[in-house]
Amino acid sequence: MNFARYKELLAERDVRWLLLVGMIARIPHSASGILLTLHIVLTLGKGFAEAGVAAALFTIGIAVGAPWRGRRVDVAGLRVALIPSIISEAVIWTVIPHVSYEWILPLALVGGAFSLPIFSVIRQSLGVLVHGERMRTAYALDSIATELVFMIGPAAAAVLATTWSTVWGLTLVGWLTALAGLFLVWMNPPTRREGAATADEEQEQRAAECEAAEHAVADTAAGNPQGAAGELLEVATRPPGPAVAERENARRRLVKSFSWISGTLVAVFLTAAGAGLVLSGTDVSIVGLLRQHGNEAELGIVFFFWCASSMVGGILYGAMKRKVSPMLLLLAMAVLTIPMGFAQDTWSLALLSNLPGLLCAPVLSSASEYVADLVDEDRRGEAMGWYGSFLTAGTALGSPMTGLFIDRIGPWSGFVAIGVAGVLLVVVATVARVVRRRLASV
C-alpha cells in the first residue's frame, strides 16, 4: 500500500479544491430528503406514506435527469449545462415549502430531474485531473468526503427541522445548492482534457471525413469509366434516395448512441444499483432493529461505527496498488451484511456493522474507477450520470423492500433479505456481462 499518494493528491491545488467544493456542495443535497419528509409529516400533518411518495418522485426525477444532465456537460460544457440546475434549485426549493402537498409531488419530480449534477461533475473532473493508479486514491478520497457529508447532512436537517422551521430549512437547502452551483461555474473544473473535441465537434469532423472519402471514391471512379471496377465504384457511390438515407442515418445515430456501452460497463451499473440497494436497506434495518429493542436514541452510535469503518476502508482501498472488481467487493459486503440481523443490542449491532462498513466506500470508489476507465471522455459525463441513476434507483428500491420484510417477519429479516438481494444482483451483473460480450462478438 502507498499512503503517500494521499499527500501527493492533496498537495495539488486543483484536486484539493475540487474535493472540498464537492463535499460542501453535497451537504444541502444530503439534507433535502430528510427535510422534505419532515416538512410533509410535521408541518403539513401528513403521514409517512405520503412523505414516501414525494421522496420516491424526487428520487425518480434524479434517476431520469442524471444521464441527461451528464450528457449536457459533455456536449455544451460545464458552465452552460449547470445554468438550468442553478435556477431550478433556487426556485423550486423556495416554492415547495409554501404549496400544498398535491403541488409538492410534481415539483419534487421536476426538482429531481433538474438537480445539480454534483456527483457526476466531481467524479468526471477527477478523472481528468488524475490518471493511472492515482485515480483510485482520488475516488477513495471523494468517497471518504461523501461519508463525512452523510454524517453531517441528515443530522443537521433533523436539528434544523425540529428546532427552527422546515419551511426555512427547505428554502436554505435550495439557496445553498444554487450557491454551490455558482461556485462550480466560477471554478469551472475541467471535464475533458485540453485539446479534446466536444461530442458535436467530433460528429462534425466524422461527417467531413465521410464527405471527403465519398468525393475521393467518386474521383477515382471517374478516372476509369470504361473498366468494370470503375462501373462498380460508380454504382456503389451513387447516393441513395432521401428516405433510405434518412433511415440509414437514424440507424447509425442509434448505434453510435449506445456503442460506448460494454458488457463490463453494464455489470458496473448493476453493481452500483446493488450497492445502493444494500446500503439503503441496511440503513432501514438498523433503525428497525434498534426500534424493536427501544434503543432509537442510540442510532448515532451504530451509524458512527458504520460510517467510520467505511472511511477506514476507503483510505485503505485508495492506498492499494491494484484495483479490485466492484462486483467482488459488493458480493463481500452483501454477505457480511447478513450477520447484522443476529445482533442483540446496540453495541453488538455497531460492532457487526464494521465488517460490511469497511467495504462501503471501496465499492463506490471501484465502480467509479471502472466507469472512468471504460468510457471515453466525450461520453464520460453521460456515463457518470447513468452510474448515479443506477445507484439512486437501487437506493430507492432498497428502503421499501427492506421495510416489507421488517413489517412481515421482523427487523432481523431485513438484513438477511438485503444481503441475499445484493448477492443475486452480483449474479445478474455477471450474467449481463457475459451476454453483452457474446452479443458484441456476433
Coordinates of C-alpha atoms in Angstrom, one line a residue:
M1 CA 0.0 0.0 0.0
N2 CA 1.1 3.5 -0.8
F3 CA -0.4 6.1 1.6
A4 CA 2.0 8.8 0.2
R5 CA -0.5 9.1 -2.7
Y6 CA -2.9 10.9 -0.4
K7 CA -0.3 13.5 0.4
E8 CA 0.6 13.9 -3.3
L9 CA -3.0 14.4 -4.3
L10 CA -3.9 16.8 -1.5
A11 CA -0.8 18.8 -2.4
E12 CA -2.3 19.6 -5.8
R13 CA -4.4 22.7 -5.5
D14 CA -7.0 21.8 -8.2
V15 CA -7.7 18.4 -6.7
R16 CA -7.8 19.8 -3.2
W17 CA -10.3 22.5 -4.1
L18 CA -12.4 20.1 -6.2
L19 CA -12.8 17.6 -3.3
L20 CA -13.6 20.4 -0.8
V21 CA -16.2 22.1 -3.1
G22 CA -17.7 18.7 -3.8
M23 CA -18.1 17.8 -0.1
I24 CA -19.6 21.2 0.8
A25 CA -21.9 21.2 -2.2
R26 CA -23.3 17.7 -1.3
I27 CA -24.3 18.7 2.2
P28 CA -27.5 20.5 1.2
H29 CA -28.5 17.6 -1.1
S30 CA -27.9 15.1 1.7
A31 CA -30.3 17.1 3.9
S32 CA -33.0 17.7 1.3
G33 CA -34.6 14.2 1.6
I34 CA -34.9 14.3 5.4
L35 CA -36.2 17.9 5.4
L36 CA -38.8 17.1 2.7
T37 CA -40.0 14.1 4.7
L38 CA -40.2 16.1 8.0
H39 CA -41.9 19.0 6.3
I40 CA -44.7 16.8 4.9
V41 CA -45.1 15.0 8.3
L42 CA -44.6 17.7 10.8
T43 CA -45.6 20.9 9.0
L44 CA -48.4 19.6 6.7
G45 CA -49.6 16.9 9.1
K46 CA -49.5 14.1 6.5
G47 CA -48.4 10.5 7.1
F48 CA -45.0 8.8 6.3
A49 CA -46.7 7.1 3.4
E50 CA -47.4 10.4 1.7
A51 CA -43.9 11.6 2.5
G52 CA -42.5 8.4 1.0
V53 CA -44.4 9.1 -2.3
A54 CA -42.8 12.6 -2.5
A55 CA -39.4 11.2 -1.7
A56 CA -39.8 8.5 -4.4
L57 CA -40.8 11.1 -7.0
F58 CA -37.8 13.2 -6.1
T59 CA -35.6 10.1 -6.5
I60 CA -37.2 9.1 -9.8
G61 CA -36.5 12.6 -11.1
I62 CA -32.8 12.4 -10.1
A63 CA -32.5 8.9 -11.8
V64 CA -34.1 10.2 -15.0
G65 CA -32.3 13.5 -15.1
A66 CA -28.8 12.4 -14.2
P67 CA -27.8 10.9 -17.6
W68 CA -29.3 13.9 -19.4
R69 CA -27.5 16.4 -17.2
G70 CA -24.3 14.5 -17.7
R71 CA -24.7 14.5 -21.4
R72 CA -25.3 18.2 -21.4
V73 CA -21.9 18.6 -19.7
D74 CA -20.3 16.5 -22.4
V75 CA -21.9 18.4 -25.3
A76 CA -22.3 22.0 -24.1
G77 CA -19.6 22.3 -21.4
L78 CA -19.9 22.6 -17.6
R79 CA -20.9 26.3 -17.3
V80 CA -23.8 26.1 -19.8
A81 CA -25.0 22.8 -18.5
L82 CA -25.3 24.0 -14.9
I83 CA -27.4 27.1 -15.5
P84 CA -30.8 25.3 -15.6
S85 CA -29.9 23.4 -12.5
I86 CA -28.9 26.5 -10.6
I87 CA -32.2 28.3 -11.5
S88 CA -34.2 25.2 -10.7
E89 CA -32.6 24.6 -7.3
A90 CA -33.2 28.2 -6.2
V91 CA -36.8 28.5 -7.5
I92 CA -38.3 25.0 -6.8
W93 CA -37.0 24.7 -3.2
T94 CA -38.1 28.2 -2.4
V95 CA -41.6 27.4 -3.7
I96 CA -42.1 23.9 -2.3
P97 CA -42.4 24.9 1.4
H98 CA -45.3 27.3 0.6
V99 CA -47.6 25.0 -1.5
S100 CA -50.0 22.2 -0.7
Y101 CA -49.0 18.5 -0.7
E102 CA -50.6 18.0 -4.2
W103 CA -48.3 20.6 -5.7
I104 CA -45.2 19.3 -3.9
L105 CA -45.4 16.0 -5.9
P106 CA -44.8 17.4 -9.4
L107 CA -42.4 20.0 -8.1
A108 CA -40.3 17.2 -6.4
L109 CA -40.2 15.3 -9.6
V110 CA -39.1 18.3 -11.6
G111 CA -36.6 19.3 -8.9
G112 CA -35.1 15.9 -9.0
A113 CA -34.7 15.9 -12.8
F114 CA -33.0 19.4 -12.7
S115 CA -31.0 18.7 -9.6
L116 CA -27.4 19.9 -9.6
P117 CA -25.3 17.0 -11.0
I118 CA -22.6 17.3 -8.3
F119 CA -21.8 13.6 -8.1
S120 CA -21.1 13.1 -11.8
V121 CA -19.3 16.5 -12.3
I122 CA -16.9 15.9 -9.4
R123 CA -16.0 12.4 -10.4
Q124 CA -15.8 13.3 -14.1
S125 CA -13.4 16.1 -13.3
L126 CA -11.3 13.9 -11.0
G127 CA -11.0 11.5 -14.0
V128 CA -9.4 14.4 -16.0
L129 CA -7.2 15.8 -13.3
V130 CA -5.8 12.4 -12.1
H131 CA -4.5 9.5 -14.1
G132 CA -3.4 5.9 -13.6
E133 CA -3.3 4.4 -10.1
R134 CA -3.7 7.8 -8.5
M135 CA -7.3 7.8 -9.8
R136 CA -8.1 5.1 -7.3
T137 CA -6.8 7.2 -4.5
A138 CA -8.8 10.3 -5.8
Y139 CA -12.1 8.4 -5.9
A140 CA -11.4 6.9 -2.5
L141 CA -10.9 10.5 -1.1
D142 CA -14.2 11.5 -2.7
S143 CA -16.0 8.6 -1.2
I144 CA -14.5 9.4 2.2
A145 CA -15.7 13.0 1.8
T146 CA -19.2 11.7 0.9
E147 CA -19.2 9.6 4.1
L148 CA -18.5 12.8 6.1
V149 CA -21.3 14.5 4.2
F150 CA -23.8 11.9 5.2
M151 CA -22.7 12.1 8.8
I152 CA -23.4 15.8 8.8
G153 CA -26.2 16.5 6.4
P154 CA -29.1 14.3 7.7
A155 CA -28.3 15.1 11.4
A156 CA -28.2 18.9 10.6
A157 CA -31.5 18.5 8.7
A158 CA -33.2 16.9 11.7
V159 CA -31.9 19.6 14.1
L160 CA -33.0 22.3 11.7
A161 CA -36.5 20.9 11.3
T162 CA -37.2 20.3 14.9
T163 CA -35.6 23.5 16.4
W164 CA -36.3 26.0 13.7
S165 CA -38.5 25.5 10.7
T166 CA -38.9 23.1 7.8
V167 CA -40.1 26.0 5.6
W168 CA -36.9 27.9 6.1
G169 CA -34.8 24.7 6.1
L170 CA -36.0 23.7 2.6
T171 CA -35.5 27.2 1.3
L172 CA -32.0 27.3 2.7
V173 CA -31.2 24.0 1.0
G174 CA -32.2 25.4 -2.4
W175 CA -30.2 28.6 -1.9
L176 CA -27.1 26.8 -0.7
T177 CA -27.3 24.3 -3.5
A178 CA -27.7 27.1 -6.1
L179 CA -24.7 28.9 -4.4
A180 CA -22.7 25.7 -4.8
G181 CA -23.6 25.6 -8.5
L182 CA -22.5 29.2 -9.0
F183 CA -19.2 28.4 -7.3
L184 CA -18.7 25.4 -9.6
V185 CA -19.4 27.7 -12.6
W186 CA -16.8 30.2 -11.3
M187 CA -14.3 27.4 -10.6
N188 CA -15.1 25.6 -13.8
P189 CA -13.3 22.3 -13.1
P190 CA -12.2 20.5 -16.3
T191 CA -14.5 17.8 -17.6
R192 CA -12.2 16.9 -20.5
R193 CA -8.5 17.2 -21.3
E194 CA -7.3 20.3 -23.2
G195 CA -7.4 19.8 -26.9
A196 CA -10.1 17.1 -26.7
A197 CA -13.0 17.8 -29.1
T198 CA -16.6 18.0 -27.8
A199 CA -19.1 15.5 -29.0
D200 CA -20.6 17.9 -31.6
E201 CA -17.1 18.7 -32.9
E202 CA -16.3 15.1 -33.3
Q203 CA -19.5 14.4 -35.1
E204 CA -18.9 17.3 -37.5
Q205 CA -15.3 16.0 -38.0
R206 CA -16.6 12.5 -38.9
A207 CA -19.1 13.9 -41.3
A208 CA -16.4 16.0 -43.0
E209 CA -14.2 12.9 -43.3
C210 CA -17.0 10.8 -44.8
E211 CA -17.8 13.5 -47.3
A212 CA -14.1 13.8 -48.3
A213 CA -13.9 10.0 -48.7
E214 CA -17.0 10.0 -50.9
H215 CA -15.5 12.6 -53.2
A216 CA -12.3 10.7 -53.3
V217 CA -14.1 7.5 -54.4
A218 CA -16.1 9.4 -56.9
D219 CA -13.0 10.9 -58.4
T220 CA -11.3 7.5 -58.6
A221 CA -14.3 6.0 -60.3
A222 CA -14.5 8.9 -62.8
G223 CA -10.8 8.3 -63.7
N224 CA -11.6 4.8 -65.2
P225 CA -15.1 5.0 -66.6
Q226 CA -14.6 2.0 -69.1
G227 CA -13.4 -0.5 -66.6
A228 CA -15.7 -2.9 -64.7
A229 CA -14.2 -1.8 -61.4
G230 CA -15.0 1.8 -62.3
E231 CA -18.6 0.9 -63.1
L232 CA -19.0 -0.9 -59.8
L233 CA -17.5 2.0 -57.9
E234 CA -19.8 4.4 -59.7
V235 CA -22.8 2.3 -58.7
A236 CA -21.5 1.8 -55.2
T237 CA -21.0 5.5 -54.6
R238 CA -24.4 6.5 -56.1
P239 CA -26.2 8.4 -53.4
P240 CA -29.3 6.7 -52.1
G241 CA -32.8 8.1 -52.1
P242 CA -33.8 10.6 -49.4
A243 CA -35.9 8.1 -47.4
V244 CA -33.2 5.4 -47.5
A245 CA -30.5 7.9 -46.5
E246 CA -32.6 9.2 -43.6
R247 CA -33.3 5.7 -42.3
E248 CA -29.6 4.8 -42.5
N249 CA -28.6 8.0 -40.7
A250 CA -31.1 7.3 -38.0
R251 CA -29.8 3.7 -37.6
R252 CA -26.2 4.9 -37.4
R253 CA -27.1 7.6 -34.8
L254 CA -28.9 5.0 -32.7
V255 CA -26.0 2.5 -32.9
K256 CA -23.5 5.3 -32.1
S257 CA -25.6 6.5 -29.1
F258 CA -25.1 3.1 -27.4
S259 CA -21.8 2.0 -28.8
W260 CA -19.9 3.1 -25.7
I261 CA -21.8 0.6 -23.5
S262 CA -19.8 -2.6 -23.0
G263 CA -20.7 -5.7 -21.1
T264 CA -18.4 -4.7 -18.2
L265 CA -20.0 -1.3 -18.0
V266 CA -23.5 -2.8 -17.8
A267 CA -22.1 -5.0 -14.9
V268 CA -20.7 -1.9 -13.2
F269 CA -24.1 -0.1 -13.5
L270 CA -25.9 -3.1 -12.0
T271 CA -23.3 -3.3 -9.2
A272 CA -24.0 0.4 -8.4
A273 CA -27.7 -0.4 -8.1
G274 CA -26.8 -3.3 -5.8
A275 CA -24.6 -1.1 -3.7
G276 CA -27.5 1.4 -3.3
L277 CA -29.9 -1.4 -2.5
V278 CA -27.7 -2.9 0.2
L279 CA -26.8 0.5 1.8
S280 CA -30.3 1.9 2.0
G281 CA -31.7 -1.5 3.1
T282 CA -29.1 -1.7 5.9
D283 CA -30.0 1.9 6.9
V284 CA -33.7 1.0 7.4
S285 CA -32.9 -2.4 9.0
I286 CA -30.6 -0.7 11.6
V287 CA -33.5 1.7 12.5
G288 CA -36.0 -1.2 12.7
L289 CA -33.8 -3.4 14.9
L290 CA -33.0 -0.5 17.4
R291 CA -36.7 0.4 17.5
Q292 CA -37.6 -3.2 18.4
H293 CA -35.3 -3.0 21.4
G294 CA -36.4 0.5 22.3
N295 CA -33.0 2.0 21.6
E296 CA -33.8 4.5 18.9
A297 CA -31.9 7.2 20.8
E298 CA -28.7 5.2 20.3
L299 CA -28.9 5.3 16.5
G300 CA -25.9 7.6 16.3
I301 CA -23.7 5.0 17.9
V302 CA -24.3 2.4 15.2
F303 CA -24.1 5.0 12.4
F304 CA -20.8 6.3 13.8
F305 CA -19.2 2.8 13.7
W306 CA -20.7 2.1 10.3
C307 CA -19.6 5.3 8.6
A308 CA -16.2 5.4 10.4
S309 CA -15.4 1.9 9.2
S310 CA -16.4 2.9 5.7
M311 CA -13.9 5.8 5.9
V312 CA -11.2 3.4 7.0
G313 CA -12.0 1.1 4.2
G314 CA -11.9 3.9 1.7
I315 CA -8.5 5.0 3.0
L316 CA -7.1 1.5 2.7
Y317 CA -8.5 0.9 -0.7
G318 CA -7.2 4.2 -2.0
A319 CA -3.7 3.2 -1.0
M320 CA -3.8 -0.1 -2.8
K321 CA -1.5 -0.7 -5.8
R322 CA -4.1 -2.6 -7.9
K323 CA -7.8 -2.1 -8.4
V324 CA -10.4 -4.7 -7.2
S325 CA -13.6 -5.6 -9.1
P326 CA -16.6 -3.7 -7.7
M327 CA -18.7 -6.9 -8.2
L328 CA -16.4 -8.8 -5.8
L329 CA -16.5 -6.0 -3.3
L330 CA -20.3 -5.9 -3.4
L331 CA -20.5 -9.6 -3.0
A332 CA -18.4 -9.5 0.1
M333 CA -20.4 -6.5 1.5
A334 CA -23.7 -8.2 0.9
V335 CA -22.6 -11.5 2.6
L336 CA -21.2 -9.6 5.6
T337 CA -24.4 -7.6 6.0
I338 CA -26.5 -10.7 6.8
P339 CA -24.9 -11.4 10.3
M340 CA -26.1 -7.9 11.4
G341 CA -29.5 -9.4 11.8
F342 CA -28.4 -11.5 14.7
A343 CA -27.3 -8.6 16.9
Q344 CA -28.9 -8.5 20.3
D345 CA -28.2 -4.9 21.4
T346 CA -26.8 -1.6 20.2
W347 CA -23.2 -2.4 20.8
S348 CA -23.3 -5.8 19.1
L349 CA -25.0 -4.2 16.1
A350 CA -22.4 -1.5 16.0
L351 CA -19.6 -4.0 16.1
L352 CA -21.2 -6.2 13.4
S353 CA -21.6 -3.2 11.2
N354 CA -17.8 -2.7 11.0
L355 CA -17.2 -5.6 8.6
P356 CA -19.7 -4.6 5.8
G357 CA -18.9 -0.9 6.6
L358 CA -15.3 -1.4 5.6
L359 CA -16.4 -2.2 2.1
C360 CA -18.9 0.7 1.5
A361 CA -16.5 3.3 0.2
P362 CA -14.4 0.8 -1.7
V363 CA -17.4 -0.5 -3.6
L364 CA -18.3 3.0 -4.8
S365 CA -14.7 4.0 -5.4
S366 CA -14.0 0.9 -7.5
A367 CA -17.2 1.3 -9.6
S368 CA -16.4 5.0 -10.3
E369 CA -12.8 4.0 -11.3
Y370 CA -14.1 1.3 -13.7
V371 CA -16.6 3.8 -15.3
A372 CA -13.7 6.3 -15.9
D373 CA -11.5 3.6 -17.4
L374 CA -14.2 2.1 -19.7
V375 CA -15.7 5.2 -21.2
D376 CA -14.0 7.9 -23.3
E377 CA -14.1 11.5 -22.2
D378 CA -16.7 12.5 -24.8
R379 CA -19.2 10.2 -23.1
R380 CA -17.9 10.1 -19.5
G381 CA -20.4 12.7 -18.2
E382 CA -23.3 10.7 -19.5
A383 CA -21.8 7.5 -18.2
M384 CA -21.4 9.0 -14.7
G385 CA -25.0 10.2 -14.9
W386 CA -26.2 6.7 -15.7
Y387 CA -24.0 5.4 -12.9
G388 CA -25.6 7.8 -10.5
S389 CA -29.1 6.8 -11.8
F390 CA -28.5 3.1 -11.1
L391 CA -27.1 4.0 -7.7
T392 CA -30.2 6.1 -7.0
A393 CA -32.6 3.5 -8.3
G394 CA -31.1 0.9 -6.0
T395 CA -31.3 3.2 -3.1
A396 CA -35.0 4.0 -3.8
L397 CA -35.8 0.2 -4.1
G398 CA -33.8 -0.9 -1.0
S399 CA -35.8 1.0 1.6
P400 CA -39.4 -0.2 0.7
M401 CA -38.2 -3.7 0.0
T402 CA -36.5 -4.0 3.4
G403 CA -39.4 -2.4 5.1
L404 CA -41.7 -5.0 3.7
F405 CA -39.7 -7.8 5.2
I406 CA -39.4 -6.0 8.6
D407 CA -43.1 -5.5 8.8
R408 CA -44.0 -9.0 7.8
I409 CA -41.3 -11.1 9.5
G410 CA -39.1 -8.9 11.8
P411 CA -36.1 -6.5 11.8
W412 CA -33.6 -9.3 11.6
S413 CA -35.1 -10.4 8.2
G414 CA -34.3 -7.0 6.7
F415 CA -30.5 -7.6 6.9
V416 CA -30.9 -11.2 5.5
A417 CA -33.2 -10.1 2.6
I418 CA -31.0 -7.2 1.6
G419 CA -27.8 -9.3 1.8
V420 CA -29.3 -12.0 -0.4
A421 CA -30.6 -9.4 -2.8
G422 CA -27.1 -8.0 -3.1
V423 CA -25.7 -11.4 -3.9
L424 CA -28.4 -12.0 -6.5
L425 CA -27.6 -8.7 -8.2
V426 CA -23.9 -9.7 -8.4
V427 CA -25.0 -12.8 -10.2
V428 CA -27.3 -10.8 -12.6
A429 CA -24.4 -8.4 -13.3
T430 CA -22.1 -11.3 -14.1
V431 CA -24.6 -12.9 -16.5
A432 CA -25.3 -9.5 -18.1
R433 CA -21.6 -9.0 -18.7
V434 CA -21.3 -12.4 -20.4
V435 CA -24.4 -11.9 -22.5
R436 CA -23.3 -8.4 -23.7
R437 CA -19.9 -9.7 -24.7
R438 CA -21.4 -12.5 -26.7
L439 CA -23.8 -10.2 -28.5
A440 CA -20.9 -7.8 -29.3
S441 CA -18.9 -10.6 -30.8
V442 CA -21.7 -11.7 -33.1

